[in-house]
Coordinates of C-alpha atoms in Angstrom, one line a residue:
M1 CA -44.8 18.3 437.6
S2 CA -45.5 16.7 440.7
R3 CA -43.3 14.6 442.6
T4 CA -45.8 11.4 442.6
T5 CA -45.7 11.7 438.8
H6 CA -41.9 11.6 438.7
R7 CA -41.8 8.5 441.0
V8 CA -44.2 6.8 438.7
G9 CA -42.3 7.6 435.9
F10 CA -38.7 6.3 437.4
A11 CA -40.8 2.9 437.9
L12 CA -41.8 3.1 434.4
V13 CA -38.7 4.1 432.8
A14 CA -37.1 1.3 434.9
T15 CA -39.6 -1.4 433.4
A16 CA -39.2 -0.4 430.1
Y17 CA -35.0 -0.9 430.5
G18 CA -35.3 -3.9 431.5
A19 CA -37.8 -5.1 429.2
T20 CA -35.7 -3.8 426.2
M21 CA -32.4 -5.6 428.0
A22 CA -34.5 -8.8 428.0
A23 CA -35.5 -8.6 424.2
G24 CA -31.9 -8.2 423.7
S25 CA -30.9 -11.6 425.4
V26 CA -33.8 -13.6 424.4
P27 CA -31.8 -15.3 421.4
T28 CA -29.2 -17.1 424.0
P29 CA -30.6 -20.4 424.4
L30 CA -31.8 -20.2 420.8
Y31 CA -28.8 -20.3 418.8
V32 CA -28.7 -23.9 419.0
L33 CA -32.1 -24.2 417.5
Y34 CA -30.6 -21.4 414.6
Q35 CA -27.8 -23.6 413.9
H36 CA -30.0 -26.6 413.4
R37 CA -32.5 -25.2 411.3
N38 CA -30.1 -22.5 409.1
H39 CA -27.6 -25.0 408.8
F40 CA -24.0 -22.8 410.2
G41 CA -21.7 -23.3 412.7
T42 CA -20.4 -22.1 415.7
T43 CA -18.4 -18.9 413.8
M44 CA -21.6 -18.0 412.2
V45 CA -22.9 -17.7 415.8
S46 CA -19.7 -15.4 416.5
V47 CA -20.6 -13.4 413.7
V48 CA -24.4 -13.0 414.3
F49 CA -23.2 -11.6 417.9
A50 CA -20.3 -9.6 416.3
V51 CA -23.1 -7.7 414.7
Y52 CA -24.9 -7.1 417.6
V53 CA -22.2 -5.6 419.7
V54 CA -21.8 -3.1 416.5
G55 CA -25.4 -2.1 416.5
V56 CA -24.6 -1.7 420.2
V57 CA -22.1 0.7 419.4
V58 CA -23.1 2.8 416.7
G59 CA -26.1 3.1 419.0
L60 CA -24.9 4.4 421.6
L61 CA -22.2 6.8 419.4
L62 CA -25.9 8.1 418.3
A63 CA -26.9 8.9 421.9
G64 CA -24.0 10.1 423.0
A65 CA -24.1 13.1 421.0
R66 CA -27.9 13.5 420.8
A67 CA -29.3 12.5 423.8
D68 CA -28.5 15.8 425.5
R69 CA -29.5 17.5 422.8
V70 CA -33.3 16.1 422.2
G71 CA -34.2 14.7 425.3
R72 CA -34.3 11.5 427.1
R73 CA -37.8 10.1 426.8
T74 CA -37.9 10.5 422.7
V75 CA -34.3 8.5 422.6
L76 CA -36.0 6.3 424.8
G77 CA -38.7 5.8 422.3
V78 CA -36.9 5.5 419.4
A79 CA -34.9 2.8 421.5
L80 CA -38.3 0.9 422.1
V81 CA -39.5 1.0 419.0
V82 CA -36.5 -0.5 417.3
Q83 CA -36.4 -3.1 419.8
L84 CA -40.0 -3.9 418.8
L85 CA -38.8 -3.6 415.0
A86 CA -36.1 -6.4 415.6
C87 CA -38.8 -8.9 417.2
L88 CA -40.9 -8.3 414.5
V89 CA -37.7 -9.1 412.2
F90 CA -36.9 -12.0 414.3
V91 CA -40.2 -13.3 413.5
L92 CA -41.5 -12.6 409.8
W93 CA -38.1 -13.1 408.4
P94 CA -36.4 -16.8 409.7
A95 CA -34.1 -16.6 407.5
L96 CA -30.0 -16.1 408.1
S97 CA -30.2 -12.7 407.0
G98 CA -33.2 -11.9 408.6
I99 CA -31.3 -12.9 411.9
L100 CA -28.2 -10.6 411.1
L101 CA -30.6 -7.7 410.3
A102 CA -32.3 -8.5 413.4
R103 CA -29.6 -8.9 416.0
V104 CA -28.0 -5.2 414.4
L105 CA -31.4 -3.9 415.4
S106 CA -31.4 -4.9 418.7
G107 CA -28.2 -3.9 419.2
L108 CA -28.6 -0.3 418.2
S109 CA -31.6 0.0 420.6
I110 CA -29.6 -1.2 423.4
G111 CA -27.0 1.1 422.2
L112 CA -29.6 3.8 422.2
L113 CA -31.2 3.2 425.2
S114 CA -28.1 2.5 428.1
G115 CA -26.5 5.9 428.4
P116 CA -30.0 8.1 428.8
A117 CA -32.1 5.3 430.4
T118 CA -29.3 5.7 433.3
A119 CA -29.3 9.5 433.1
Y120 CA -33.1 9.8 432.9
L121 CA -33.6 7.2 436.3
I122 CA -31.1 9.5 437.8
E123 CA -32.9 12.6 437.1
L124 CA -36.1 11.4 437.7
H125 CA -35.3 10.7 441.2
R126 CA -33.7 13.8 441.6
A127 CA -36.8 15.4 441.1
A128 CA -39.2 12.7 442.8
R129 CA -36.9 12.8 446.2
P130 CA -34.7 15.3 445.9
E131 CA -33.0 14.4 449.4
A132 CA -32.6 11.3 448.5
A133 CA -29.2 10.2 447.5
R134 CA -28.6 9.3 443.8
E135 CA -27.4 5.9 444.6
H136 CA -31.0 4.2 444.7
A137 CA -31.0 5.8 441.0
E138 CA -27.6 3.9 439.9
I139 CA -28.9 0.9 441.5
V140 CA -31.9 0.4 440.2
A141 CA -30.5 1.5 436.5
T142 CA -27.8 -1.3 436.6
A143 CA -30.6 -3.8 438.0
A144 CA -32.8 -3.2 435.5
N145 CA -29.7 -3.6 433.1
L146 CA -28.7 -7.0 434.4
G147 CA -31.8 -8.2 435.6
G148 CA -33.4 -7.9 431.9
I149 CA -30.5 -9.5 430.6
A150 CA -30.9 -12.2 432.7
A151 CA -34.7 -12.5 432.2
G152 CA -34.5 -13.0 428.3
P153 CA -32.6 -16.1 428.6
L154 CA -34.9 -17.6 430.7
L155 CA -38.2 -16.8 429.4
S156 CA -37.1 -17.9 426.0
G157 CA -35.3 -21.0 427.5
L158 CA -38.6 -22.3 429.6
L159 CA -40.8 -21.0 426.3
A160 CA -38.3 -22.9 424.0
E161 CA -38.3 -26.1 425.8
W162 CA -42.1 -26.8 426.4
A163 CA -44.0 -24.2 424.5
P164 CA -44.9 -24.1 420.5
A165 CA -42.7 -22.2 417.8
P166 CA -40.3 -22.0 419.7
L167 CA -38.2 -19.6 417.2
R168 CA -41.5 -17.0 417.2
L169 CA -43.1 -16.8 420.4
P170 CA -40.4 -15.6 422.9
F171 CA -40.2 -13.0 421.0
V172 CA -43.6 -12.7 420.1
S173 CA -44.1 -12.4 424.2
I174 CA -41.2 -9.7 424.7
G175 CA -42.6 -7.6 422.0
A176 CA -45.5 -7.3 423.5
V177 CA -44.5 -5.8 426.6
L178 CA -42.4 -3.7 424.5
A179 CA -45.4 -2.2 423.2
L180 CA -47.1 -1.8 426.2
A181 CA -43.7 -0.3 427.6
A182 CA -43.4 2.3 424.6
L183 CA -47.2 3.8 425.0
L184 CA -46.7 4.3 429.2
V185 CA -43.1 5.8 428.5
A186 CA -45.0 8.4 427.0
V187 CA -46.6 9.7 429.7
V188 CA -43.5 10.2 431.9
P189 CA -42.4 13.9 432.0
E190 CA -39.2 14.7 430.2
T191 CA -36.0 15.7 432.6
A192 CA -33.8 17.0 429.9
R193 CA -34.7 20.4 428.4
P194 CA -34.2 20.2 424.8
V195 CA -31.6 22.6 423.5
V196 CA -30.3 23.7 420.1
R197 CA -26.4 23.7 420.3
P198 CA -23.3 22.6 417.9
W199 CA -23.0 18.8 417.4
S200 CA -21.7 17.6 420.7
R201 CA -18.9 14.7 420.8
P202 CA -20.5 11.2 421.4
L203 CA -17.9 9.8 423.8
A204 CA -16.2 11.8 426.2
L205 CA -14.1 11.7 429.0
A206 CA -14.0 12.7 432.9
P207 CA -12.3 16.0 432.8
E208 CA -10.9 15.2 436.5
R209 CA -9.3 12.2 437.9
R210 CA -8.7 10.6 434.3
L211 CA -7.0 7.3 435.6
L212 CA -9.6 6.3 437.7
F213 CA -12.2 6.9 435.0
L214 CA -10.1 4.7 432.2
A215 CA -9.9 2.3 435.0
S216 CA -13.5 2.2 435.1
C217 CA -14.2 2.2 431.8
L218 CA -11.6 -1.4 431.6
G219 CA -13.9 -2.2 434.7
G220 CA -16.7 -2.4 433.0
L221 CA -15.2 -4.4 429.9
V222 CA -14.3 -7.4 432.4
A223 CA -17.3 -7.6 434.4
F224 CA -19.2 -7.1 430.7
A225 CA -16.5 -9.9 429.5
M226 CA -18.3 -12.2 432.0
F227 CA -21.6 -11.5 431.1
G228 CA -20.9 -12.2 427.4
L229 CA -19.7 -15.8 428.8
F230 CA -22.9 -16.6 429.8
S231 CA -25.4 -14.9 428.2
A232 CA -23.8 -16.0 424.5
L233 CA -21.6 -19.3 425.2
S234 CA -23.2 -20.7 428.4
P235 CA -25.7 -22.8 425.8
S236 CA -22.8 -24.1 423.7
F237 CA -20.2 -25.5 426.7
L238 CA -23.5 -26.9 428.5
A239 CA -24.5 -29.3 424.6
G240 CA -21.1 -29.5 423.3
T241 CA -18.7 -29.7 426.5
L242 CA -20.9 -31.2 428.7
G243 CA -23.6 -32.8 427.2
H244 CA -26.8 -31.2 428.5
T245 CA -28.8 -30.0 425.4
S246 CA -32.1 -28.8 427.1
H247 CA -33.1 -25.5 426.2
A248 CA -34.4 -24.7 429.5
L249 CA -31.3 -25.7 431.6
A250 CA -29.2 -23.1 429.3
G251 CA -31.5 -20.5 429.9
L252 CA -31.6 -21.0 433.8
V253 CA -27.7 -21.1 433.6
A254 CA -27.4 -18.0 432.1
F255 CA -30.6 -16.3 434.1
L256 CA -28.1 -17.7 437.0
G257 CA -24.9 -16.5 436.2
L258 CA -26.1 -12.9 434.8
G259 CA -29.0 -12.4 437.9
A260 CA -26.7 -13.1 440.2
G261 CA -25.0 -9.5 439.0
A262 CA -28.5 -7.8 439.6
V263 CA -28.9 -9.3 443.1
A264 CA -24.9 -8.5 444.3
Q265 CA -25.8 -5.2 443.3
L266 CA -28.8 -4.3 445.7
G267 CA -27.6 -7.1 448.6
L268 CA -23.8 -5.4 448.6
R269 CA -24.7 -2.0 448.5
R270 CA -24.3 -0.8 451.5
L271 CA -20.6 -2.4 451.9
P272 CA -18.2 0.2 452.2
P273 CA -15.9 1.0 449.2
R274 CA -12.9 -1.0 449.6
R275 CA -14.8 -4.3 451.1
A276 CA -16.7 -4.1 448.5
M277 CA -13.6 -3.7 445.9
T278 CA -12.1 -6.6 447.7
T279 CA -15.1 -8.9 447.1
V280 CA -15.3 -8.6 443.4
V281 CA -11.2 -9.7 443.9
V282 CA -12.2 -12.8 445.9
L283 CA -15.9 -13.5 443.9
M284 CA -14.4 -13.5 440.5
P285 CA -11.1 -15.2 440.6
L286 CA -13.2 -17.8 443.0
G287 CA -15.9 -18.4 440.4
L288 CA -14.1 -18.3 437.0
G289 CA -12.0 -21.2 438.8
L290 CA -15.2 -23.1 439.1
V291 CA -16.8 -22.2 435.7
V292 CA -13.1 -23.9 434.3
G293 CA -12.8 -26.9 436.6
G294 CA -16.3 -27.4 435.8
V295 CA -15.7 -27.3 431.9
W296 CA -12.3 -29.5 432.8
A297 CA -13.8 -31.9 434.7
T298 CA -17.2 -32.2 432.6
A299 CA -19.6 -31.3 436.1
L300 CA -22.0 -29.2 435.7
V301 CA -22.3 -28.2 439.2
P302 CA -19.1 -26.1 439.5
F303 CA -19.8 -24.8 436.0
V304 CA -23.4 -23.1 437.6
L305 CA -22.0 -22.3 440.8
G306 CA -18.9 -20.9 439.0
G307 CA -21.2 -18.7 437.0
V308 CA -23.0 -17.5 439.9
L309 CA -19.8 -16.5 442.0
T310 CA -18.5 -14.9 438.8
G311 CA -21.9 -12.8 437.8
A312 CA -22.2 -11.8 441.4
G313 CA -18.8 -10.2 441.1
A314 CA -19.5 -8.6 437.8
G315 CA -22.3 -7.4 438.8
L316 CA -21.1 -5.6 442.0
L317 CA -18.0 -4.1 440.0
F318 CA -20.1 -3.0 437.2
R319 CA -22.3 -1.0 439.7
A320 CA -19.0 0.7 441.2
C321 CA -18.1 1.2 438.0
L322 CA -21.3 3.0 436.8
T323 CA -21.2 5.3 440.0
T324 CA -17.4 6.7 439.8
V325 CA -18.1 7.9 436.1
V326 CA -21.7 9.7 437.0
Q327 CA -19.8 11.3 440.1
L328 CA -16.7 12.1 437.6
S329 CA -19.0 13.4 435.0
P330 CA -20.9 17.5 434.9
V331 CA -24.3 17.1 433.9
E332 CA -23.3 18.9 430.6
R333 CA -21.5 16.1 429.8
R334 CA -23.3 13.0 431.3
A335 CA -24.5 11.6 428.4
G336 CA -20.9 11.6 426.3
T337 CA -19.1 10.4 429.7
L338 CA -21.8 7.4 430.3
A339 CA -21.6 6.5 426.2
T340 CA -18.1 5.9 426.3
L341 CA -18.2 3.6 429.6
F342 CA -21.3 2.0 427.5
V343 CA -18.9 1.4 424.5
T344 CA -15.7 0.0 426.6
S345 CA -18.0 -2.4 428.6
Y346 CA -19.8 -3.8 425.4
A347 CA -16.8 -4.4 423.3
G348 CA -15.8 -6.6 426.3
L349 CA -19.5 -8.3 425.6
A350 CA -18.0 -9.5 422.2
I351 CA -14.5 -10.1 423.3
P352 CA -16.0 -13.9 424.9
V353 CA -17.7 -14.9 422.2
I354 CA -15.1 -13.8 418.9
G355 CA -12.2 -14.5 420.9
L356 CA -12.9 -17.7 422.7
G357 CA -14.4 -18.8 419.2
I358 CA -11.3 -18.5 417.1
A359 CA -9.0 -19.7 420.4
S360 CA -11.2 -23.2 420.5
Q361 CA -10.1 -23.6 417.2
L362 CA -6.8 -23.5 418.3
A363 CA -6.5 -24.9 421.6
G364 CA -9.8 -26.8 422.1
P365 CA -13.2 -25.2 424.5
R366 CA -11.2 -25.9 427.4
G367 CA -7.6 -24.6 427.2
A368 CA -9.5 -21.4 425.2
L369 CA -11.7 -21.0 428.3
A370 CA -8.5 -21.3 430.4
G371 CA -6.7 -18.6 428.5
F372 CA -9.9 -15.9 428.8
A373 CA -9.9 -16.2 432.3
A374 CA -6.6 -16.0 433.0
L375 CA -7.0 -12.8 430.8
A376 CA -9.4 -11.6 432.5
L377 CA -7.7 -12.0 435.8
V378 CA -5.1 -9.8 434.4
G379 CA -7.6 -7.3 433.8
L380 CA -9.2 -7.3 437.2
A381 CA -5.6 -7.0 438.8
A382 CA -5.1 -4.1 436.9
V383 CA -8.7 -2.3 437.7
A384 CA -7.6 -3.5 441.5
T385 CA -4.8 -1.5 441.4
V386 CA -6.0 1.5 440.9
R387 CA -9.4 1.3 443.1
L388 CA -7.9 0.1 445.6
R389 CA -4.6 2.4 446.3
P390 CA -4.0 3.9 449.7
D391 CA -5.9 6.8 450.7
P392 CA -7.5 7.7 447.3
P393 CA -8.9 11.7 447.2
P394 CA -12.4 11.6 448.2
L395 CA -15.2 11.5 445.2
S396 CA -18.2 14.2 445.6
S397 CA -20.2 11.6 447.3
A398 CA -18.7 9.4 449.9
G399 CA -19.5 6.2 450.0
A400 CA -21.0 5.1 446.8
A401 CA -18.5 4.3 444.6
L402 CA -15.7 1.2 445.0

């Protein structure tokens, strides 16, 4: 198989990865419309998001056990088909029960995709450019993840504001992209030889430097908690607290917060390890402070600027955690260790929606957001304590992780 074929395959898998992540985040600015149409409150929005996370975790567990047995391309193809099915349910079954089923399917697809797609990109990159550093593939993987999550709300927000059928057209549009991606991925060369062996554990720990591995998982949780804040709750804060009801604005704010994470991964990839972690420690507290201040002052500009800074810090943090986990994982356990990272990370994605929903009933949205920010900073401090220890032992690939 030629290197050119693997290089093209790398681009196709990255595109499919980003498109699937975008499909999973398309509903973000549409929740307000669903509430009005189906007459349910913010508690049910939390339930809808919670079942999505349940689907993600189930998918991660299935992928962690199967991806090294059946091959990367097969799992990726199944994930694309399941996400396309979720889009069809959104279009054809508009009742609340349909929304719940569609979100479970969407989460299942994301869970199936995340670990195997990352491993697939790393292996395709190695086959296409064996002399190049692995870091490029890891950056593309995390950029496809966050870039896709950011693009989904922007697409649906713009269509909901200015196009007809706002609760159908976004899913038809992204569904067409998914269908094309599924056809193209079918020609990408397989990189993992399917083998028959005893059922493997879906989750695994890195066998060396366990504390660093666990700190990376906690860092993924903190990073995705920031992404959850903007992918699920920014429209609620914009409409309910800041008084801005534009669907396009809701999609744009989510896009800026999440897209900043992808941009930071690319723009700051050459920072030395300790300086990069120091950058995270500065960006995230400053960004969260502006987000909380904007909500308390009912001011849009600091809220949006804070989202950009927070998203940039979270994106940089997650890339570092992903790189570390890849480096600490032997090839035969890579899918399981990546699944462990993504399970803890996606648990963080659910925390803002569920936790803030409950806390808002007790302390109001402003107090709940302030408490969430304080807890996030405690988690970040714990991660930084491990990752900024003096004279850490070197990793297998110098300078690629924080």
